[in-house]
Coordinates of C-alpha atoms and ligand atoms in Angstrom, one line a residue:
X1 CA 116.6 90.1 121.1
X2 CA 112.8 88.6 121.7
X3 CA 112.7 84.7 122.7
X4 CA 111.1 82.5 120.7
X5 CA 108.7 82.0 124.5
X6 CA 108.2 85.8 124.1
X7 CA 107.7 85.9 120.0
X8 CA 105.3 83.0 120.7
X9 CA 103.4 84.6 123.4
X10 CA 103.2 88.2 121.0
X11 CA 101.3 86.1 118.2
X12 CA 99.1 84.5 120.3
X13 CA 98.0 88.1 121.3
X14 CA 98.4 89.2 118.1
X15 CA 96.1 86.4 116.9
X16 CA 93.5 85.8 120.0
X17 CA 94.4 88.3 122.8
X18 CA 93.8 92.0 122.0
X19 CA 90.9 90.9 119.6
X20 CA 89.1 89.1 122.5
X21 CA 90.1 91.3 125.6
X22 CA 89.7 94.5 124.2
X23 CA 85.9 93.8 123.2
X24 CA 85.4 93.3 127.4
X25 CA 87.6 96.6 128.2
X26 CA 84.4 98.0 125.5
X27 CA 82.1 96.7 127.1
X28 CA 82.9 97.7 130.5
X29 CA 84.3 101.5 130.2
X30 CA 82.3 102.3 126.8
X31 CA 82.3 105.7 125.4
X32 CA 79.3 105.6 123.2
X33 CA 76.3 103.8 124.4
X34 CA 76.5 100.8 121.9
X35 CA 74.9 97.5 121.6
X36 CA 76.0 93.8 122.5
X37 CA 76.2 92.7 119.0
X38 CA 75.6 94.4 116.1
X39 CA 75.2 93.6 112.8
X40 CA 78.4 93.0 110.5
X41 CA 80.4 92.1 113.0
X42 CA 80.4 88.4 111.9
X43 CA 81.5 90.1 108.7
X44 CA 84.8 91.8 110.5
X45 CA 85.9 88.7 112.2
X46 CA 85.8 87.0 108.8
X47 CA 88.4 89.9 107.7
X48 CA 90.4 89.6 110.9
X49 CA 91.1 85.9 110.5
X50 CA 91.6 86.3 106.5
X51 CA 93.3 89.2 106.1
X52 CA 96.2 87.5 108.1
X53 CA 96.3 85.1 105.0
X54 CA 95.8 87.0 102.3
X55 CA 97.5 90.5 102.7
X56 CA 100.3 88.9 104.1
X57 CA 100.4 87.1 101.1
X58 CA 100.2 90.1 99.2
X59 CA 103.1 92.0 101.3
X60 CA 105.3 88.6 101.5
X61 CA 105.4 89.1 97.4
X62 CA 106.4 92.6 97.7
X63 CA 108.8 92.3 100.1
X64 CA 110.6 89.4 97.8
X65 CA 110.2 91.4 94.8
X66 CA 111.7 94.4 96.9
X67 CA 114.7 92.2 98.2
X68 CA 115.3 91.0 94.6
X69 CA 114.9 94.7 93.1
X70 CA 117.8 95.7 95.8
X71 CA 120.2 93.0 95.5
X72 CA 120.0 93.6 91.2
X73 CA 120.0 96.8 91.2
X74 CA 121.2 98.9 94.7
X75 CA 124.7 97.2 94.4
X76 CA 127.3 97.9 97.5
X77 CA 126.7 100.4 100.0
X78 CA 124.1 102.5 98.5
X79 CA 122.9 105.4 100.6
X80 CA 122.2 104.6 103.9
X81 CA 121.2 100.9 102.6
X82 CA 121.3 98.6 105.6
X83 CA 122.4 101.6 107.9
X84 CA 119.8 100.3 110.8
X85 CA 121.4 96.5 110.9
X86 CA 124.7 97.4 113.5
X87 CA 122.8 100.4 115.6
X88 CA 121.7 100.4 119.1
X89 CA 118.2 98.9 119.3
X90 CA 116.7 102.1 121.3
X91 CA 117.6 103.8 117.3
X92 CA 116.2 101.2 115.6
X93 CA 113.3 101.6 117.0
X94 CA 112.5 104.9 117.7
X95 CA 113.4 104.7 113.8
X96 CA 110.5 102.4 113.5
X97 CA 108.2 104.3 114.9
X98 CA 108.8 107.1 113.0
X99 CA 108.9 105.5 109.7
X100 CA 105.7 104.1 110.8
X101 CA 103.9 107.1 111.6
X102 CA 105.6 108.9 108.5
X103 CA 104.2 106.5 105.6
X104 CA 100.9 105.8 107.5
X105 CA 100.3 109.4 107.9
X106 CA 101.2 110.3 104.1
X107 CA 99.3 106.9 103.0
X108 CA 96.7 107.4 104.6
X109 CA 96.2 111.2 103.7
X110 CA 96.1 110.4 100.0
X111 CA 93.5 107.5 100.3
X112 CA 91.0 110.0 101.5
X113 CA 91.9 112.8 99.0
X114 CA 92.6 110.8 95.5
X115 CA 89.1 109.2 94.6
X116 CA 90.7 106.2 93.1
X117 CA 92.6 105.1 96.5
X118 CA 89.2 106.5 98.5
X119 CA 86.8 103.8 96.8
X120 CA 89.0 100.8 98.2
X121 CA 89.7 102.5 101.9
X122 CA 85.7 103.0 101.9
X123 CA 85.7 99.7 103.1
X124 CA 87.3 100.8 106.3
X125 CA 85.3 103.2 106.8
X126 CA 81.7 101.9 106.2
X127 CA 81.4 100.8 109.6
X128 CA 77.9 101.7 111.1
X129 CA 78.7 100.7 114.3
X130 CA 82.3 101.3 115.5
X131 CA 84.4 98.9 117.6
X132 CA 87.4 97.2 118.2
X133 CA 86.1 94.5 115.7
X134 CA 85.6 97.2 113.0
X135 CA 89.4 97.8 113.0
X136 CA 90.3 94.9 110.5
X137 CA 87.2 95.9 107.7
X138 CA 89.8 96.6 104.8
X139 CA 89.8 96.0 101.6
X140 CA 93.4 93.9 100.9
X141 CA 94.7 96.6 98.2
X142 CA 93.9 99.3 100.5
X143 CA 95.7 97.5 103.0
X144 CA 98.6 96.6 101.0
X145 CA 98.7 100.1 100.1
X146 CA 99.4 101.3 103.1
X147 CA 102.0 98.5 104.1
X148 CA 104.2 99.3 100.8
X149 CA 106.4 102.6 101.5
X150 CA 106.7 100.8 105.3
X151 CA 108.2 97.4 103.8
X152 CA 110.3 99.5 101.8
X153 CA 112.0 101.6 104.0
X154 CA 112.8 98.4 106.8
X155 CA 113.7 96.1 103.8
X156 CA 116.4 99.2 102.9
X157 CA 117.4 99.7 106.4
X158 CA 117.2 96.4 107.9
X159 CA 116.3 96.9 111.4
X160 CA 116.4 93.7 113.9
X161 CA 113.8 91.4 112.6
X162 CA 112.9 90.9 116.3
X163 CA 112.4 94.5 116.4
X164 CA 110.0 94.9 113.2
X165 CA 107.9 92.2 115.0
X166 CA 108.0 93.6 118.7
X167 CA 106.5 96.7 116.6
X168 CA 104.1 94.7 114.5
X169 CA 102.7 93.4 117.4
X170 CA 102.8 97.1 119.0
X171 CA 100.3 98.1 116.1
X172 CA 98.0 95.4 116.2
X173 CA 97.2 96.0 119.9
X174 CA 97.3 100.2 119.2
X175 CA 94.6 99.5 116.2
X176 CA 92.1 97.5 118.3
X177 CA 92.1 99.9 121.0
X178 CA 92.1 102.9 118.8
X179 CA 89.0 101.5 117.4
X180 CA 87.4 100.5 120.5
X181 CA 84.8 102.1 122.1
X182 CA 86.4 103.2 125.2
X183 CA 86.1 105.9 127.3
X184 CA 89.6 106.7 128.6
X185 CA 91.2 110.6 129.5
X186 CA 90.9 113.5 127.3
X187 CA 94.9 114.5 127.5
X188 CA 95.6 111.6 125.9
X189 CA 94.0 112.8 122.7
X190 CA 96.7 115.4 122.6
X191 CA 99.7 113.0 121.9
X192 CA 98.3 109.5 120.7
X193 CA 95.2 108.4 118.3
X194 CA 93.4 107.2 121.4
X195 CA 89.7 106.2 120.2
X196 CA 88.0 109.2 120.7
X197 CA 90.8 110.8 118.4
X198 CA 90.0 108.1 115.8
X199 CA 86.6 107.9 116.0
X200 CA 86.3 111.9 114.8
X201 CA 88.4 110.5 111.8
X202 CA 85.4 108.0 111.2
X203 CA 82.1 110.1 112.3
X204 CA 80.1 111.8 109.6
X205 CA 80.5 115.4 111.0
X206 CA 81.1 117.4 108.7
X207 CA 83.6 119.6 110.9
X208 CA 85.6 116.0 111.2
X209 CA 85.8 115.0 107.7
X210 CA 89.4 114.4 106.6
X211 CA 91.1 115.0 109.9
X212 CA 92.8 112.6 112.3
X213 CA 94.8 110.8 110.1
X214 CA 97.2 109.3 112.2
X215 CA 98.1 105.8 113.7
X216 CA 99.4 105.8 116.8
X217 CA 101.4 108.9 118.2
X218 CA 99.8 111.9 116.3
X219 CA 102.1 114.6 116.2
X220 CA 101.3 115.3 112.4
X221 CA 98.1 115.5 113.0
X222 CA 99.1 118.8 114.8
X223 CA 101.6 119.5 112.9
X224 CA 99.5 120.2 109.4
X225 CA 96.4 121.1 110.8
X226 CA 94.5 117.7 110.4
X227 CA 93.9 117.4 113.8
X228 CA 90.0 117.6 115.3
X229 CA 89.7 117.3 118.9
X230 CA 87.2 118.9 120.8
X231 CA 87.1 118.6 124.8
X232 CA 83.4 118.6 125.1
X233 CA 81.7 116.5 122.3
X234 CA 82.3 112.8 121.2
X235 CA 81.2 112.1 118.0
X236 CA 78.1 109.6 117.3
X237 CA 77.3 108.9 113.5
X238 CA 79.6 106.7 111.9
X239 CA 80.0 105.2 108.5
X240 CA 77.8 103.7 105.5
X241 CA 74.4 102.6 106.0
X242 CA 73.9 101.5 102.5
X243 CA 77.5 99.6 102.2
X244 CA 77.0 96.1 102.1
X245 CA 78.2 94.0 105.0
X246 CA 79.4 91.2 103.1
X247 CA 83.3 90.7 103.0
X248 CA 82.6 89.7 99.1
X249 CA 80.9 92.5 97.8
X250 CA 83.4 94.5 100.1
X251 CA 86.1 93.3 97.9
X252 CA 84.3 93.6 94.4
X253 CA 82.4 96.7 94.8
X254 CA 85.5 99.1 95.0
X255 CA 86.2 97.9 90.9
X256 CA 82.6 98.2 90.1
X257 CA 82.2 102.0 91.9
X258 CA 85.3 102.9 90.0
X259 CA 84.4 101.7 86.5
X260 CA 81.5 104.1 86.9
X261 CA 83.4 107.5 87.8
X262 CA 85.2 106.8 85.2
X263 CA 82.5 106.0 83.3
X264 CA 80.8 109.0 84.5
X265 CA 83.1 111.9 84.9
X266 CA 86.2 110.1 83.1
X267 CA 89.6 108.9 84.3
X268 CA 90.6 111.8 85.6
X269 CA 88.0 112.5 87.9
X270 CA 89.6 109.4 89.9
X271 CA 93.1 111.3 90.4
X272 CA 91.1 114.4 91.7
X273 CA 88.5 114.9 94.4
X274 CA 85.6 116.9 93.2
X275 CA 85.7 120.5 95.5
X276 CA 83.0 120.3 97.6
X277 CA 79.5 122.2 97.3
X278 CA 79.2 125.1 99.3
X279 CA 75.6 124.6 100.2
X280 CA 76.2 125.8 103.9
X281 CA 77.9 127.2 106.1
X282 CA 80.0 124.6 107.3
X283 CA 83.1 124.5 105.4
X284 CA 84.4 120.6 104.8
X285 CA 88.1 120.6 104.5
Ligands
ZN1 ZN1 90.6 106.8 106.9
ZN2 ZN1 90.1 103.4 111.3

């Protein structure tokens, strides 16, 4: 379906386009006023050119352990197993999409409520300063995390590879520019994560905390009520101030934070989140 010219031309994108030419769009149509440079984001570039080793790595194991599971265990013609390989490629990807949004959604939902998954997806959101760069800070099990029910469903359905990889590259672009700071219409808001959806989902309002969940399209969003999206405001305090900015302590601090709930408040209290104190007014769910 793609040419190798074409597949070529998507991972150069992937790989140098949309993380150089979306920090010019910023730059030139920004919706926050925001520095030049600001600090860490020597520290994100560092995770955008490793990640593509590592948690690929990571996902490349699972995804051979998956296809080895289903080939001892799924036999012939389990449920639906493969049912995407023969289908029209409009279906196979619309299917994409949707399985996509589905597990990113639900993935993502649960790394903000369970404590345990919330300590490694901190990393993400301890940007200060929020940009198109800030879009790879992730720890790699958080990350792998949220790959897992996705590599599962396509390894059972087998789309088109070309497909999974037209959609791959699809996400990498939608992520950098759903991160960016740029000013673009309001409507959009209303059917994609565009960045001023997003950026609610990372501000430190306390109205906005645990909404916005989605990836891309963000029907579900509207759908269970996790959707903040005023027409007036744009949100303007984001992340951690007192999270490290070092890619290494990003990666080890998670374990250490988590060995002290537990030390703390026990094991349990990282399988629930602690109801929040109602000091004011402003309720936070
Ligand atoms: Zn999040
Ligand atoms: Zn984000």
């Amino acid at each position: 379906m793609l040419t190798p010219v074409t597949q070529e031309w998507l991972q150069m994108l992937s790989l140098y386009g949309w993380i150089w030419i979306i920090p010019i769009v910023e730059r030139l149509f920004p919706l926050n006023k925001q520095p030049f440079v600001r600090s860490g984001m020597i520290n994100d570039l560092i995770h955008t050119y490793h990640r593509l080793h590592l948690h690929s790595m990571l996902n490349a194991a699972f995804v051979a352990w998956l296809v080895t599971y289903a080939q001892r265990h799924a036999g012939q013609g389990a449920y639906l197993q493969g049912s995407l390989a023969n289908v029209h490629w409009t279906w196979s990807f619309f299917a994409l999409l949707l399985m996509g949004h589905i597990t990113f959604y639900v993935a993502h939902y649960y790394s903000h409520k369970i404590p345990l998954l919330w300590e490694f997806h901190r990393v993400h959101h301890s940007s200060v300063t929020l940009d198109s760069f800030s879009t790879s800070r992730f720890h790699v099990i958080d990350k792998a995390l949220f790959a897992a029910p996705y590599l599962m469903l396509v390894t059972y359905f087998q789309p088109d590879p070309a497909l999974i990889f037209l959609y791959i590259s699809f996400r990498d672009f939608w992520g950098r520019y759903g991160h960016g700071n740029i000013k673009d219409a309001h409507w959009l808001g209303y059917f994609v994560s565009n960045p001023k959806f997003h950026r609610w989902h990372h501000s430190n309002h306390p109205e906005a905390i645990d909404k916005n969940f989605s990836g891309e399209f963000n029907f579900m969003d509207y759908m269970f009520g996790t959707a903040y999206y005023p027409k007036e405001r744009i949100p303007d305090n984001f992340g951690e101030t007192g999270y490290s900015n070092n890619i290494i302590v990003q990666h080890y601090r998670p374990f250490v934070d988590i060995y002290n709930i537990a030390k703390k408040d026990g094991v349990m209290a990282l399988f629930r989140k602690p109801k929040p104190k109602q000091t004011s007014q402003t309720a936070q769910e």
